[in-house]
């Protein structure tokens, strides 16, 4: 089951450069910055009510976010939907003919499991499924 919008991912050249906008101008609280090696990014989270804003800064020049920035510049990169069971959602999506970008859930930031849907099958919106690994995790 999809429980809501977990976060919106925004690609930036520099988290340091952009964090004042979210923290000081908009007054959102910073909920941590971490490196997600598997995705070649550094991510910073800012709390916006029930959802988060996730700034993505590439640390790997060949990674998907670096390529996105090269092609499109800074901007909205993906929309993440929180689900209670990522395996069930993956099966449901695939049985509807929507492709997934990985053959298994990957490790995301905050210890979450994530999977991306193929943007060619979603009207060019990069959708992420995300599931907390354990109940009670943020
Ligand atoms: Zn994300």
Short mmCIF file of C-alpha atoms and ligand atoms in Angstrom, two decimals:
data_model
loop_
_atom_site.label_atom_id
_atom_site.label_comp_id
_atom_site.label_asym_id
_atom_site.label_seq_id
_atom_site.Cartn_x
_atom_site.Cartn_y
_atom_site.Cartn_z
CA UNK A 1 0.00 0.00 0.00
CA UNK A 2 1.20 3.51 -0.82
CA UNK A 3 1.08 5.59 2.36
CA UNK A 4 1.96 9.03 1.01
CA UNK A 5 4.67 11.18 -0.47
CA UNK A 6 7.85 10.40 1.44
CA UNK A 7 10.05 13.00 -0.18
CA UNK A 8 10.79 15.03 -3.28
CA UNK A 9 14.33 14.72 -4.62
CA UNK A 10 15.97 17.86 -5.99
CA UNK A 11 19.28 17.71 -7.86
CA UNK A 12 21.74 20.46 -6.92
CA UNK A 13 25.37 21.20 -7.70
CA UNK A 14 26.09 22.03 -4.05
CA UNK A 15 24.06 21.25 -0.92
CA UNK A 16 26.09 23.85 0.96
CA UNK A 17 25.01 26.53 -1.51
CA UNK A 18 21.33 25.65 -1.35
CA UNK A 19 20.76 24.77 2.29
CA UNK A 20 20.21 28.38 3.41
CA UNK A 21 17.14 28.55 1.16
CA UNK A 22 15.49 25.57 2.86
CA UNK A 23 16.74 26.18 6.40
CA UNK A 24 16.82 29.94 6.77
CA UNK A 25 14.44 31.30 4.14
CA UNK A 26 11.80 28.55 4.40
CA UNK A 27 12.54 27.61 8.01
CA UNK A 28 12.63 23.83 7.47
CA UNK A 29 14.63 21.73 9.88
CA UNK A 30 17.68 19.89 8.58
CA UNK A 31 17.32 16.18 9.35
CA UNK A 32 20.77 15.02 8.40
CA UNK A 33 23.17 14.69 5.52
CA UNK A 34 24.65 11.42 4.38
CA UNK A 35 26.44 9.74 1.50
CA UNK A 36 24.62 7.04 -0.46
CA UNK A 37 27.44 5.25 -2.27
CA UNK A 38 25.16 3.04 -4.33
CA UNK A 39 23.59 6.12 -5.96
CA UNK A 40 26.78 8.20 -6.15
CA UNK A 41 25.27 11.06 -4.16
CA UNK A 42 25.40 13.05 -0.97
CA UNK A 43 21.87 13.75 0.30
CA UNK A 44 20.50 16.27 2.79
CA UNK A 45 16.97 16.04 4.19
CA UNK A 46 14.74 18.91 5.25
CA UNK A 47 11.43 18.27 7.02
CA UNK A 48 8.34 19.78 5.38
CA UNK A 49 5.44 18.50 7.47
CA UNK A 50 4.76 14.84 6.73
CA UNK A 51 7.15 14.88 3.76
CA UNK A 52 10.81 15.63 3.25
CA UNK A 53 12.76 17.57 0.70
CA UNK A 54 15.87 15.66 -0.34
CA UNK A 55 18.73 17.61 -1.91
CA UNK A 56 20.96 15.41 -4.06
CA UNK A 57 24.54 16.43 -4.79
CA UNK A 58 26.61 14.13 -7.00
CA UNK A 59 29.86 12.72 -5.60
CA UNK A 60 30.40 10.49 -8.63
CA UNK A 61 30.82 12.26 -11.97
CA UNK A 62 29.50 9.19 -13.79
CA UNK A 63 26.52 8.69 -11.51
CA UNK A 64 22.88 9.22 -12.47
CA UNK A 65 22.51 12.56 -10.64
CA UNK A 66 25.67 13.98 -12.23
CA UNK A 67 24.30 12.99 -15.64
CA UNK A 68 20.92 14.52 -14.79
CA UNK A 69 22.55 17.85 -13.86
CA UNK A 70 24.60 17.85 -17.03
CA UNK A 71 21.50 17.33 -19.15
CA UNK A 72 18.87 19.34 -17.31
CA UNK A 73 20.61 21.56 -14.78
CA UNK A 74 19.33 21.82 -11.21
CA UNK A 75 15.71 20.96 -10.49
CA UNK A 76 13.22 18.33 -9.39
CA UNK A 77 14.75 14.90 -9.93
CA UNK A 78 12.27 12.41 -8.49
CA UNK A 79 9.17 11.89 -6.40
CA UNK A 80 9.27 9.21 -3.70
CA UNK A 81 6.19 7.34 -2.54
CA UNK A 82 6.31 5.63 0.83
CA UNK A 83 4.94 2.09 0.92
CA UNK A 84 4.55 -0.51 3.65
CA UNK A 85 5.93 -3.41 1.58
CA UNK A 86 8.28 -2.65 -1.28
CA UNK A 87 8.33 -6.24 -2.60
CA UNK A 88 4.57 -6.29 -3.02
CA UNK A 89 4.59 -2.86 -4.70
CA UNK A 90 7.36 -3.97 -7.06
CA UNK A 91 5.36 -7.03 -8.09
CA UNK A 92 2.21 -4.98 -8.59
CA UNK A 93 4.01 -2.41 -10.73
CA UNK A 94 5.75 -5.05 -12.84
CA UNK A 95 2.61 -7.06 -13.39
CA UNK A 96 1.05 -3.87 -14.79
CA UNK A 97 3.88 -3.72 -17.34
CA UNK A 98 5.83 -0.88 -15.70
CA UNK A 99 9.56 -1.58 -15.65
CA UNK A 100 11.79 -1.14 -12.59
CA UNK A 101 15.34 0.22 -12.83
CA UNK A 102 16.83 -2.47 -10.54
CA UNK A 103 16.11 -6.16 -10.13
CA UNK A 104 15.98 -5.81 -6.35
CA UNK A 105 15.36 -3.04 -3.80
CA UNK A 106 18.49 -0.90 -3.25
CA UNK A 107 19.81 0.73 -0.07
CA UNK A 108 18.73 4.36 0.10
CA UNK A 109 19.42 7.15 2.58
CA UNK A 110 18.15 6.80 6.17
CA UNK A 111 18.48 3.01 5.90
CA UNK A 112 15.49 2.75 3.59
CA UNK A 113 14.89 0.29 0.78
CA UNK A 114 14.23 1.98 -2.54
CA UNK A 115 13.32 1.13 -6.13
CA UNK A 116 12.88 3.42 -9.10
CA UNK A 117 10.25 2.97 -11.79
CA UNK A 118 11.37 3.38 -15.39
CA UNK A 119 10.54 6.99 -16.39
CA UNK A 120 9.61 5.88 -19.91
CA UNK A 121 6.74 3.92 -18.39
CA UNK A 122 5.54 6.74 -16.10
CA UNK A 123 5.19 9.72 -18.43
CA UNK A 124 8.79 10.80 -17.74
CA UNK A 125 8.33 11.20 -14.00
CA UNK A 126 11.03 9.38 -12.05
CA UNK A 127 9.06 7.69 -9.28
CA UNK A 128 10.78 6.06 -6.33
CA UNK A 129 9.20 3.49 -4.04
CA UNK A 130 10.58 3.67 -0.54
CA UNK A 131 10.07 1.51 2.51
CA UNK A 132 11.44 1.94 6.00
CA UNK A 133 13.49 -1.11 6.86
CA UNK A 134 11.97 -1.51 10.28
CA UNK A 135 8.81 -0.24 11.91
CA UNK A 136 9.42 2.91 13.90
CA UNK A 137 12.31 4.13 11.74
CA UNK A 138 12.06 7.63 10.34
ZN1 LIG B 1 14.80 9.77 -3.06
#
